[in-house]
Amino acid sequence: MDNAQDTRSNSGILGAYLARTPGSAKLAAEAANLFPSGITHDARNTDPYGIYIERARGPHKWDVDGNRYIDYFGGHGSLILGHHHPVVNKAVADAYEGGSHFGANHRREVEWGQVVQSLVPSAERIRFTSSGTEATLMAVRLARSFTGRQTILRFKGHFHGWHDHMTHGYTNHFDGTATTGVLPGVAEKSIVVEPGDEAAVRAAFAANKDIAAVIIEPTGASFGQVPVRPEFIHFLREVTAQNGALLILDEVVTGFRVSKGGAQVEYGVTPDLTSFAKIIAGGLPGAAVGGRKDILDLLDFNVTKAQGKEKIQHPGTFNANPVSAAAGIAALSTLDATDAPDTANATAARLRDGINEMFASEGVPWACYGTFSGFHLFLNPKGRAVDPTKFDPFAVGQDELKPNSPAQANKLRLALMANGVDISGRLGGFTSATHTDADNRDTVAALREATRMLRAEGELPG
Ligand code: PMP
């Protein structure tokens, strides 16, 4: 196997990629006349073009040229049961058979809410939305309305969707200025501090009595690419309560993944509000905000009337649509019954170890790290002396963990795709409960070959 792959090293990364993907190239040329950058999601920005996928099963997907990939995008984290899970599939087909939108209440939304609440007890009340962006938008609106305060405290590099309150401080505008198209007044009401920095959080509360809520990705930015320790989440729980502010855990990624009940159950922290998306809807569009009844009561017609408060309006054509509800019920019940998060976590741990052993044996000065069912590649931009098997991301700054050189990252991705593995552009991914040891082994082999190809092109020392 190594011999066959060594031959590919000689063809060059771009050449190997182009030779495998003529069908994708053709579609990309058509897409270039339709979509900005030819893509429909920023994460798909690939030079010269990304792959076009035709179908997917379990941990694998196949492009229009018939190439198979081990998939670590996992539906951007929504597919912990893998692609095309039979139970989810049947539930979706059955629901669609009945009709996709009734303009009315339906039994599946009740069942969906019940299964969410059974897994995440802090969700005393739930409101379904169509995307995680909408869920964090609603969480922030609830927090501001409930507390009568305006400012939201966020963390550098943490992603909470693309609405106006969440844009600066994610990949740019770390100085607090508004990103293009966002009103400066909106940006001013959202302050961003270093994750993990208790002193900075305390100082923010001391200086600003207007903080309505703190929102955080509980395992760290981008599912722990820049990790935060569980103690920091406990600290945030305390400091928000002390200061009359709310704690919003953004469990769009971690929900139903870190554990059945998400990071909050795993860590034993009860937030005031939680945003959910991805796994909650079983791979279809769907999301929710859940939390304290007295806060979500701001969406309740009768309670707000009785309390003399203004109700927060919340329509949304596809809220809790029956097909997404069916997928969500099937996925959540199945992951609960099968301990899918534990399986995916164990697979990722073995994958991280396998990659690091390979890096060590190949003399590659990189490292693979992560927690739960995630992995991230550290490409060592400052040329540190690294023992991949002992790498500690807490010893390295955010600037080294996150912004890998886009050109190098792109080349690594092309090399990996040329060897049948698809990871995200931030250089990491998710395992599902369907990834096997054979997938791990093939992934390590593909990454070994990719590093050799990079070395052959002078992109890696040694
Ligand atoms: N929060 C987090 C932590 C996310 O990872 C994402 C999406 N990747 C969102 C919010 C936004 O969710 P959506 O893409 O469904 O709008």
GROMACS .gro file of C-alpha atoms and ligand atoms in nm:
model
  478
    1MET     CA    1   0.000   0.000   0.000
    2ASP     CA    2   0.276   0.243   0.092
    3ASN     CA    3   0.449   0.172  -0.237
    4ALA     CA    4   0.141   0.250  -0.440
    5GLN     CA    5   0.092   0.571  -0.248
    6ASP     CA    6   0.456   0.669  -0.288
    7THR     CA    7   0.404   0.675  -0.665
    8ARG     CA    8   0.135   0.935  -0.612
    9SER     CA    9   0.378   1.152  -0.418
   10ASN     CA   10   0.561   1.209  -0.741
   11SER     CA   11   0.262   1.342  -0.931
   12GLY     CA   12   0.235   1.654  -0.721
   13ILE     CA   13  -0.056   1.747  -0.499
   14LEU     CA   14  -0.244   1.970  -0.740
   15GLY     CA   15  -0.188   1.731  -1.029
   16ALA     CA   16  -0.319   1.437  -0.828
   17TYR     CA   17  -0.627   1.633  -0.721
   18LEU     CA   18  -0.706   1.764  -1.068
   19ALA     CA   19  -0.662   1.421  -1.223
   20ARG     CA   20  -0.913   1.264  -0.982
   21THR     CA   21  -1.183   1.528  -0.996
   22PRO     CA   22  -1.274   1.632  -1.355
   23GLY     CA   23  -1.647   1.607  -1.279
   24SER     CA   24  -1.610   1.840  -0.983
   25ALA     CA   25  -1.406   2.081  -1.197
   26LYS     CA   26  -1.688   2.096  -1.451
   27LEU     CA   27  -1.955   2.170  -1.191
   28ALA     CA   28  -1.730   2.425  -1.023
   29ALA     CA   29  -1.695   2.609  -1.354
   30GLU     CA   30  -2.075   2.632  -1.379
   31ALA     CA   31  -2.109   2.734  -1.014
   32ALA     CA   32  -1.861   3.017  -1.069
   33ASN     CA   33  -2.128   3.190  -1.281
   34LEU     CA   34  -2.391   3.149  -1.012
   35PHE     CA   35  -2.252   3.188  -0.664
   36PRO     CA   36  -1.995   3.423  -0.508
   37SER     CA   37  -1.672   3.221  -0.511
   38GLY     CA   38  -1.881   2.945  -0.670
   39ILE     CA   39  -1.986   2.816  -0.327
   40THR     CA   40  -2.285   2.810  -0.095
   41HIS     CA   41  -2.102   2.805   0.241
   42ASP     CA   42  -1.780   2.986   0.330
   43ALA     CA   43  -1.627   2.663   0.464
   44ARG     CA   44  -1.626   2.521   0.111
   45ASN     CA   45  -1.385   2.780  -0.025
   46THR     CA   46  -1.114   2.564  -0.178
   47ASP     CA   47  -0.844   2.650  -0.429
   48PRO     CA   48  -0.886   2.563  -0.719
   49TYR     CA   49  -1.231   2.415  -0.639
   50GLY     CA   50  -1.398   2.181  -0.395
   51ILE     CA   51  -1.536   1.834  -0.450
   52TYR     CA   52  -1.897   1.777  -0.556
   53ILE     CA   53  -2.054   1.492  -0.365
   54GLU     CA   54  -2.316   1.260  -0.508
   55ARG     CA   55  -2.407   1.035  -0.217
   56ALA     CA   56  -2.303   0.936   0.134
   57ARG     CA   57  -2.338   0.636   0.365
   58GLY     CA   58  -2.217   0.592   0.721
   59PRO     CA   59  -1.873   0.758   0.750
   60HIS     CA   60  -1.815   0.774   0.373
   61LYS     CA   61  -1.915   0.990   0.080
   62TRP     CA   62  -1.858   0.962  -0.295
   63ASP     CA   63  -1.795   1.245  -0.539
   64VAL     CA   64  -1.934   1.284  -0.888
   65ASP     CA   65  -1.621   1.113  -1.024
   66GLY     CA   66  -1.684   0.805  -0.809
   67ASN     CA   67  -1.403   0.871  -0.559
   68ARG     CA   68  -1.474   0.764  -0.203
   69TYR     CA   69  -1.384   0.985   0.093
   70ILE     CA   70  -1.375   0.913   0.462
   71ASP     CA   71  -1.584   1.206   0.577
   72TYR     CA   72  -1.494   1.414   0.880
   73PHE     CA   73  -1.725   1.705   0.797
   74GLY     CA   74  -2.009   1.488   0.926
   75GLY     CA   75  -2.274   1.729   0.801
   76HIS     CA   76  -2.085   2.009   0.982
   77GLY     CA   77  -2.122   1.806   1.297
   78SER     CA   78  -2.489   1.717   1.258
   79LEU     CA   79  -2.439   1.350   1.168
   80ILE     CA   80  -2.317   1.173   1.479
   81LEU     CA   81  -2.498   0.861   1.353
   82GLY     CA   82  -2.324   0.888   1.017
   83HIS     CA   83  -2.481   0.948   0.679
   84HIS     CA   84  -2.814   0.794   0.582
   85HIS     CA   85  -2.881   0.621   0.913
   86PRO     CA   86  -3.161   0.368   0.848
   87VAL     CA   87  -3.377   0.471   1.145
   88VAL     CA   88  -3.351   0.841   1.065
   89ASN     CA   89  -3.407   0.771   0.700
   90LYS     CA   90  -3.726   0.579   0.759
   91ALA     CA   91  -3.857   0.839   1.000
   92VAL     CA   92  -3.797   1.113   0.744
   93ALA     CA   93  -3.962   0.915   0.465
   94ASP     CA   94  -4.264   0.838   0.681
   95ALA     CA   95  -4.301   1.199   0.789
   96TYR     CA   96  -4.268   1.334   0.436
   97GLU     CA   97  -4.530   1.088   0.319
   98GLY     CA   98  -4.771   1.258   0.557
   99GLY     CA   99  -4.687   1.607   0.432
  100SER     CA  100  -4.402   1.849   0.487
  101HIS     CA  101  -4.585   2.150   0.632
  102PHE     CA  102  -4.928   2.162   0.791
  103GLY     CA  103  -4.937   2.525   0.900
  104ALA     CA  104  -5.054   2.379   1.228
  105ASN     CA  105  -4.935   2.202   1.539
  106HIS     CA  106  -4.844   1.836   1.497
  107ARG     CA  107  -4.763   1.543   1.722
  108ARG     CA  108  -4.400   1.516   1.613
  109GLU     CA  109  -4.308   1.859   1.751
  110VAL     CA  110  -4.436   1.746   2.090
  111GLU     CA  111  -4.237   1.425   2.077
  112TRP     CA  112  -3.929   1.617   1.957
  113GLY     CA  113  -3.952   1.859   2.248
  114GLN     CA  114  -3.998   1.572   2.492
  115VAL     CA  115  -3.687   1.387   2.377
  116VAL     CA  116  -3.479   1.708   2.388
  117GLN     CA  117  -3.601   1.780   2.740
  118SER     CA  118  -3.535   1.425   2.855
  119LEU     CA  119  -3.171   1.450   2.742
  120VAL     CA  120  -3.112   1.812   2.849
  121PRO     CA  121  -3.304   1.884   3.169
  122SER     CA  122  -3.212   2.256   3.172
  123ALA     CA  123  -3.445   2.297   2.873
  124GLU     CA  124  -3.755   2.361   3.083
  125ARG     CA  125  -3.905   2.528   2.779
  126ILE     CA  126  -3.799   2.497   2.415
  127ARG     CA  127  -3.853   2.705   2.103
  128PHE     CA  128  -3.757   2.548   1.771
  129THR     CA  129  -3.591   2.754   1.499
  130SER     CA  130  -3.450   2.667   1.158
  131SER     CA  131  -3.079   2.726   1.220
  132GLY     CA  132  -2.823   2.768   1.493
  133THR     CA  133  -2.783   3.130   1.390
  134GLU     CA  134  -3.150   3.188   1.468
  135ALA     CA  135  -3.115   3.000   1.796
  136THR     CA  136  -2.834   3.223   1.926
  137LEU     CA  137  -3.015   3.532   1.795
  138MET     CA  138  -3.319   3.433   1.999
  139ALA     CA  139  -3.106   3.348   2.301
  140VAL     CA  140  -2.953   3.693   2.294
  141ARG     CA  141  -3.288   3.862   2.246
  142LEU     CA  142  -3.436   3.667   2.537
  143ALA     CA  143  -3.140   3.757   2.756
  144ARG     CA  144  -3.164   4.127   2.676
  145SER     CA  145  -3.537   4.135   2.724
  146PHE     CA  146  -3.526   3.933   3.047
  147THR     CA  147  -3.247   4.129   3.215
  148GLY     CA  148  -3.327   4.470   3.073
  149ARG     CA  149  -2.958   4.499   2.989
  150GLN     CA  150  -2.800   4.531   2.647
  151THR     CA  151  -2.441   4.407   2.645
  152ILE     CA  152  -2.338   4.052   2.554
  153LEU     CA  153  -2.000   3.915   2.661
  154ARG     CA  154  -1.842   3.678   2.411
  155PHE     CA  155  -1.503   3.514   2.359
  156LYS     CA  156  -1.243   3.569   2.094
  157GLY     CA  157  -1.263   3.312   1.816
  158HIS     CA  158  -1.592   3.164   1.934
  159PHE     CA  159  -1.854   3.119   1.665
  160HIS     CA  160  -2.222   3.164   1.732
  161GLY     CA  161  -2.365   3.202   1.381
  162TRP     CA  162  -2.348   3.492   1.143
  163HIS     CA  163  -2.610   3.739   1.269
  164ASP     CA  164  -2.508   4.095   1.350
  165HIS     CA  165  -2.450   4.046   1.723
  166MET     CA  166  -2.192   3.774   1.670
  167THR     CA  167  -1.962   3.880   1.388
  168HIS     CA  168  -1.668   4.079   1.521
  169GLY     CA  169  -1.402   3.894   1.716
  170TYR     CA  170  -1.458   3.562   1.543
  171THR     CA  171  -1.193   3.573   1.271
  172ASN     CA  172  -1.131   3.947   1.257
  173HIS     CA  173  -1.216   4.285   1.411
  174PHE     CA  174  -1.064   4.180   1.742
  175ASP     CA  175  -1.051   4.551   1.829
  176GLY     CA  176  -1.429   4.554   1.878
  177THR     CA  177  -1.511   4.749   1.563
  178ALA     CA  178  -1.804   4.634   1.355
  179THR     CA  179  -1.752   4.397   1.063
  180THR     CA  180  -1.862   4.529   0.727
  181GLY     CA  181  -2.237   4.571   0.700
  182VAL     CA  182  -2.294   4.567   1.076
  183LEU     CA  183  -2.393   4.884   1.263
  184PRO     CA  184  -2.124   5.013   1.499
  185GLY     CA  185  -2.387   5.053   1.771
  186VAL     CA  186  -2.468   4.683   1.750
  187ALA     CA  187  -2.104   4.581   1.770
  188GLU     CA  188  -2.050   4.809   2.071
  189LYS     CA  189  -2.304   4.609   2.267
  190SER     CA  190  -2.114   4.289   2.221
  191ILE     CA  191  -1.780   4.279   2.395
  192VAL     CA  192  -1.520   4.014   2.325
  193VAL     CA  193  -1.255   3.893   2.569
  194GLU     CA  194  -0.993   3.616   2.569
  195PRO     CA  195  -1.139   3.272   2.635
  196GLY     CA  196  -1.025   3.111   2.957
  197ASP     CA  197  -0.924   3.445   3.108
  198GLU     CA  198  -1.110   3.472   3.438
  199ALA     CA  199  -0.951   3.807   3.522
  200ALA     CA  200  -1.070   3.955   3.192
  201VAL     CA  201  -1.424   3.835   3.260
  202ARG     CA  202  -1.418   3.976   3.613
  203ALA     CA  203  -1.283   4.305   3.482
  204ALA     CA  204  -1.556   4.321   3.219
  205PHE     CA  205  -1.823   4.273   3.484
  206ALA     CA  206  -1.658   4.529   3.710
  207ALA     CA  207  -1.645   4.788   3.434
  208ASN     CA  208  -1.983   4.720   3.281
  209LYS     CA  209  -2.306   4.685   3.476
  210ASP     CA  210  -2.498   4.633   3.153
  211ILE     CA  211  -2.396   4.274   3.074
  212ALA     CA  212  -2.711   4.075   2.997
  213ALA     CA  213  -2.543   3.745   2.920
  214VAL     CA  214  -2.224   3.557   2.855
  215ILE     CA  215  -2.228   3.318   2.560
  216ILE     CA  216  -1.963   3.054   2.497
  217GLU     CA  217  -1.885   2.739   2.302
  218PRO     CA  218  -1.842   2.518   2.609
  219THR     CA  219  -1.546   2.309   2.491
  220GLY     CA  220  -1.374   2.606   2.331
  221ALA     CA  221  -1.372   2.780   1.996
  222SER     CA  222  -1.460   2.553   1.703
  223PHE     CA  223  -1.526   2.247   1.916
  224GLY     CA  224  -1.208   2.289   2.115
  225GLN     CA  225  -0.968   2.393   1.841
  226VAL     CA  226  -0.882   2.656   2.098
  227PRO     CA  227  -0.990   2.465   2.408
  228VAL     CA  228  -1.124   2.601   2.734
  229ARG     CA  229  -1.122   2.399   3.051
  230PRO     CA  230  -1.447   2.282   3.213
  231GLU     CA  231  -1.352   2.486   3.522
  232PHE     CA  232  -1.388   2.800   3.312
  233ILE     CA  233  -1.750   2.710   3.235
  234HIS     CA  234  -1.814   2.654   3.607
  235PHE     CA  235  -1.651   2.992   3.672
  236LEU     CA  236  -1.879   3.157   3.416
  237ARG     CA  237  -2.180   2.999   3.584
  238GLU     CA  238  -2.079   3.157   3.913
  239VAL     CA  239  -1.976   3.496   3.785
  240THR     CA  240  -2.290   3.543   3.577
  241ALA     CA  241  -2.513   3.447   3.869
  242GLN     CA  242  -2.322   3.685   4.100
  243ASN     CA  243  -2.371   3.971   3.854
  244GLY     CA  244  -2.733   3.915   3.756
  245ALA     CA  245  -2.638   3.809   3.404
  246LEU     CA  246  -2.743   3.496   3.218
  247LEU     CA  247  -2.520   3.212   3.102
  248ILE     CA  248  -2.589   3.095   2.747
  249LEU     CA  249  -2.415   2.775   2.644
  250ASP     CA  250  -2.392   2.750   2.268
  251GLU     CA  251  -2.429   2.375   2.230
  252VAL     CA  252  -2.493   2.388   1.856
  253VAL     CA  253  -2.194   2.156   1.809
  254THR     CA  254  -2.148   2.001   2.153
  255GLY     CA  255  -2.515   1.926   2.215
  256PHE     CA  256  -2.591   1.553   2.201
  257ARG     CA  257  -2.228   1.499   2.091
  258VAL     CA  258  -1.999   1.549   2.390
  259SER     CA  259  -2.245   1.334   2.578
  260LYS     CA  260  -2.612   1.254   2.532
  261GLY     CA  261  -2.693   1.567   2.730
  262GLY     CA  262  -2.416   1.775   2.574
  263ALA     CA  263  -2.138   1.963   2.750
  264GLN     CA  264  -2.368   2.089   3.024
  265VAL     CA  265  -2.454   1.739   3.145
  266GLU     CA  266  -2.096   1.620   3.097
  267TYR     CA  267  -1.959   1.912   3.301
  268GLY     CA  268  -2.246   1.938   3.546
  269VAL     CA  269  -2.319   2.303   3.466
  270THR     CA  270  -2.676   2.427   3.434
  271PRO     CA  271  -2.700   2.723   3.196
  272ASP     CA  272  -2.989   2.966   3.184
  273LEU     CA  273  -3.025   2.925   2.809
  274THR     CA  274  -2.885   2.686   2.550
  275SER     CA  275  -2.870   2.710   2.175
  276PHE     CA  276  -2.898   2.381   1.986
  277ALA     CA  277  -2.873   2.292   1.618
  278LYS     CA  278  -2.706   2.025   1.405
  279ILE     CA  279  -2.762   1.689   1.581
  280ILE     CA  280  -3.091   1.806   1.730
  281ALA     CA  281  -3.249   1.782   1.385
  282GLY     CA  282  -3.083   1.458   1.279
  283GLY     CA  283  -2.907   1.603   0.976
  284LEU     CA  284  -3.195   1.814   0.848
  285PRO     CA  285  -3.241   2.188   0.899
  286GLY     CA  286  -3.356   2.256   1.251
  287ALA     CA  287  -3.243   2.412   1.577
  288ALA     CA  288  -3.376   2.536   1.908
  289VAL     CA  289  -3.325   2.756   2.206
  290GLY     CA  290  -3.403   2.596   2.539
  291GLY     CA  291  -3.378   2.705   2.897
  292ARG     CA  292  -3.543   2.843   3.205
  293LYS     CA  293  -3.919   2.867   3.192
  294ASP     CA  294  -3.925   3.215   3.342
  295ILE     CA  295  -3.702   3.336   3.055
  296LEU     CA  296  -3.877   3.156   2.768
  297ASP     CA  297  -4.204   3.284   2.914
  298LEU     CA  298  -4.117   3.601   2.724
  299LEU     CA  299  -4.239   3.409   2.418
  300ASP     CA  300  -4.564   3.310   2.591
  301PHE     CA  301  -4.880   3.503   2.501
  302ASN     CA  302  -5.062   3.453   2.829
  303VAL     CA  303  -4.771   3.487   3.068
  304THR     CA  304  -4.646   3.810   2.916
  305LYS     CA  305  -4.998   3.949   2.916
  306ALA     CA  306  -5.050   3.854   3.280
  307GLN     CA  307  -4.714   4.006   3.373
  308GLY     CA  308  -4.774   4.320   3.170
  309LYS     CA  309  -4.465   4.254   2.961
  310GLU     CA  310  -4.408   4.288   2.589
  311LYS     CA  311  -4.400   3.947   2.423
  312ILE     CA  312  -4.104   3.865   2.200
  313GLN     CA  313  -4.245   3.787   1.859
  314HIS     CA  314  -4.131   3.468   1.696
  315PRO     CA  315  -4.279   3.336   1.375
  316GLY     CA  316  -4.062   3.127   1.137
  317THR     CA  317  -4.205   2.930   0.845
  318PHE     CA  318  -4.011   2.612   0.910
  319ASN     CA  319  -3.997   2.611   1.291
  320ALA     CA  320  -4.038   2.249   1.403
  321ASN     CA  321  -4.141   2.135   1.058
  322PRO     CA  322  -4.260   1.774   1.068
  323VAL     CA  323  -3.980   1.631   0.855
  324SER     CA  324  -3.700   1.784   1.062
  325ALA     CA  325  -3.891   1.689   1.375
  326ALA     CA  326  -3.906   1.327   1.259
  327ALA     CA  327  -3.533   1.325   1.187
  328GLY     CA  328  -3.461   1.484   1.522
  329ILE     CA  329  -3.674   1.239   1.719
  330ALA     CA  330  -3.520   0.941   1.538
  331ALA     CA  331  -3.162   1.066   1.575
  332LEU     CA  332  -3.191   1.168   1.940
  333SER     CA  333  -3.369   0.847   2.041
  334THR     CA  334  -3.118   0.636   1.852
  335LEU     CA  335  -2.811   0.812   1.991
  336ASP     CA  336  -2.961   0.778   2.338
  337ALA     CA  337  -3.030   0.406   2.297
  338THR     CA  338  -2.694   0.326   2.135
  339ASP     CA  339  -2.457   0.553   2.330
  340ALA     CA  340  -2.346   0.699   1.999
  341PRO     CA  341  -2.158   0.991   2.160
  342ASP     CA  342  -1.942   0.750   2.361
  343THR     CA  343  -1.865   0.544   2.053
  344ALA     CA  344  -1.771   0.851   1.849
  345ASN     CA  345  -1.561   0.985   2.138
  346ALA     CA  346  -1.365   0.661   2.167
  347THR     CA  347  -1.305   0.645   1.792
  348ALA     CA  348  -1.175   1.001   1.785
  349ALA     CA  349  -0.940   0.931   2.076
  350ARG     CA  350  -0.790   0.635   1.887
  351LEU     CA  351  -0.766   0.843   1.570
  352ARG     CA  352  -0.582   1.124   1.749
  353ASP     CA  353  -0.337   0.874   1.896
  354GLY     CA  354  -0.284   0.701   1.562
  355ILE     CA  355  -0.216   1.031   1.386
  356ASN     CA  356   0.029   1.144   1.653
  357GLU     CA  357   0.219   0.815   1.644
  358MET     CA  358   0.244   0.851   1.267
  359PHE     CA  359   0.364   1.213   1.295
  360ALA     CA  360   0.627   1.101   1.545
  361SER     CA  361   0.748   0.812   1.330
  362GLU     CA  362   0.758   1.029   1.015
  363GLY     CA  363   0.933   1.314   1.195
  364VAL     CA  364   0.647   1.551   1.114
  365PRO     CA  365   0.658   1.844   1.361
  366TRP     CA  366   0.279   1.867   1.386
  367ALA     CA  367   0.028   1.736   1.634
  368CYS     CA  368  -0.328   1.613   1.645
  369TYR     CA  369  -0.534   1.709   1.948
  370GLY     CA  370  -0.891   1.753   2.058
  371THR     CA  371  -1.153   1.630   2.298
  372PHE     CA  372  -1.461   1.412   2.268
  373SER     CA  373  -1.542   1.329   1.904
  374GLY     CA  374  -1.327   1.606   1.759
  375PHE     CA  375  -0.977   1.631   1.623
  376HIS     CA  376  -0.768   1.927   1.518
  377LEU     CA  377  -0.435   1.945   1.340
  378PHE     CA  378  -0.169   2.177   1.479
  379LEU     CA  379   0.065   2.273   1.195
  380ASN     CA  380   0.319   2.443   1.419
  381PRO     CA  381   0.343   2.782   1.245
  382LYS     CA  382   0.620   2.905   1.477
  383GLY     CA  383   0.837   2.596   1.430
  384ARG     CA  384   0.827   2.483   1.793
  385ALA     CA  385   0.997   2.164   1.902
  386VAL     CA  386   0.695   1.935   1.929
  387ASP     CA  387   0.649   1.582   2.052
  388PRO     CA  388   0.318   1.502   1.882
  389THR     CA  389   0.227   1.236   2.139
  390LYS     CA  390   0.261   1.488   2.424
  391PHE     CA  391   0.120   1.801   2.263
  392ASP     CA  392  -0.069   2.031   2.500
  393PRO     CA  393  -0.284   2.290   2.323
  394PHE     CA  394  -0.312   2.493   2.644
  395ALA     CA  395   0.061   2.560   2.620
  396VAL     CA  396   0.017   2.724   2.279
  397GLY     CA  397  -0.152   3.052   2.191
  398GLN     CA  398  -0.477   3.096   2.001
  399ASP     CA  399  -0.280   3.260   1.719
  400GLU     CA  400  -0.092   2.934   1.666
  401LEU     CA  401  -0.388   2.699   1.707
  402LYS     CA  402  -0.632   2.878   1.479
  403PRO     CA  403  -0.494   3.065   1.185
  404ASN     CA  404  -0.299   2.798   0.999
  405SER     CA  405  -0.159   2.940   0.680
  406PRO     CA  406  -0.455   2.926   0.437
  407ALA     CA  407  -0.226   2.821   0.152
  408GLN     CA  408  -0.066   2.538   0.350
  409ALA     CA  409  -0.404   2.430   0.488
  410ASN     CA  410  -0.549   2.429   0.139
  411LYS     CA  411  -0.263   2.219   0.006
  412LEU     CA  412  -0.294   1.972   0.291
  413ARG     CA  413  -0.665   1.939   0.224
  414LEU     CA  414  -0.606   1.879  -0.148
  415ALA     CA  415  -0.346   1.614  -0.063
  416LEU     CA  416  -0.585   1.447   0.178
  417MET     CA  417  -0.870   1.452  -0.069
  418ALA     CA  418  -0.638   1.305  -0.332
  419ASN     CA  419  -0.591   1.024  -0.080
  420GLY     CA  420  -0.959   0.980   0.000
  421VAL     CA  421  -1.010   1.180   0.319
  422ASP     CA  422  -1.214   1.499   0.363
  423ILE     CA  423  -1.145   1.717   0.667
  424SER     CA  424  -1.262   2.071   0.729
  425GLY     CA  425  -1.068   2.378   0.618
  426ARG     CA  426  -0.995   2.467   0.979
  427LEU     CA  427  -0.806   2.141   0.968
  428GLY     CA  428  -1.002   1.906   1.183
  429GLY     CA  429  -1.325   1.720   1.195
  430PHE     CA  430  -1.583   1.509   1.369
  431THR     CA  431  -1.605   1.136   1.406
  432SER     CA  432  -1.942   0.966   1.400
  433ALA     CA  433  -2.052   0.644   1.564
  434THR     CA  434  -2.008   0.476   1.225
  435HIS     CA  435  -1.636   0.549   1.178
  436THR     CA  436  -1.444   0.226   1.236
  437ASP     CA  437  -1.089   0.125   1.316
  438ALA     CA  438  -1.046   0.055   0.945
  439ASP     CA  439  -1.141   0.417   0.873
  440ASN     CA  440  -0.893   0.530   1.137
  441ARG     CA  441  -0.621   0.318   0.981
  442ASP     CA  442  -0.698   0.447   0.629
  443THR     CA  443  -0.709   0.804   0.756
  444VAL     CA  444  -0.369   0.775   0.920
  445ALA     CA  445  -0.229   0.622   0.599
  446ALA     CA  446  -0.380   0.900   0.389
  447LEU     CA  447  -0.239   1.164   0.620
  448ARG     CA  448   0.102   0.997   0.612
  449GLU     CA  449   0.094   1.008   0.235
  450ALA     CA  450  -0.028   1.370   0.238
  451THR     CA  451   0.265   1.474   0.458
  452ARG     CA  452   0.505   1.295   0.224
  453MET     CA  453   0.353   1.478  -0.072
  454LEU     CA  454   0.388   1.809   0.112
  455ARG     CA  455   0.747   1.725   0.195
  456ALA     CA  456   0.816   1.643  -0.169
  457GLU     CA  457   0.693   1.993  -0.253
  458GLY     CA  458   0.905   2.163   0.012
  459GLU     CA  459   0.604   2.247   0.231
  460LEU     CA  460   0.726   2.051   0.531
  461PRO     CA  461   1.071   2.058   0.689
  462GLY     CA  462   1.279   1.739   0.696
  463PMP     N1  463  -2.292   2.808   1.700
  463PMP     C1  464  -2.192   2.720   1.677
  463PMP     C2  465  -2.104   2.680   1.791
  463PMP     C3  466  -2.172   2.668   1.550
  463PMP     O1  467  -2.071   2.582   1.527
  463PMP     C4  468  -2.259   2.705   1.445
  463PMP     C5  469  -2.247   2.647   1.305
  463PMP     N2  470  -2.130   2.587   1.273
  463PMP     C6  471  -2.361   2.796   1.473
  463PMP     C7  472  -2.375   2.844   1.602
  463PMP     C8  473  -2.455   2.841   1.366
  463PMP     O2  474  -2.540   2.739   1.330
  463PMP     P1  475  -2.608   2.739   1.186
  463PMP     O3  476  -2.500   2.711   1.086
  463PMP     O4  477  -2.711   2.630   1.194
  463PMP     O5  478  -2.671   2.873   1.167
   0.00000   0.00000   0.00000
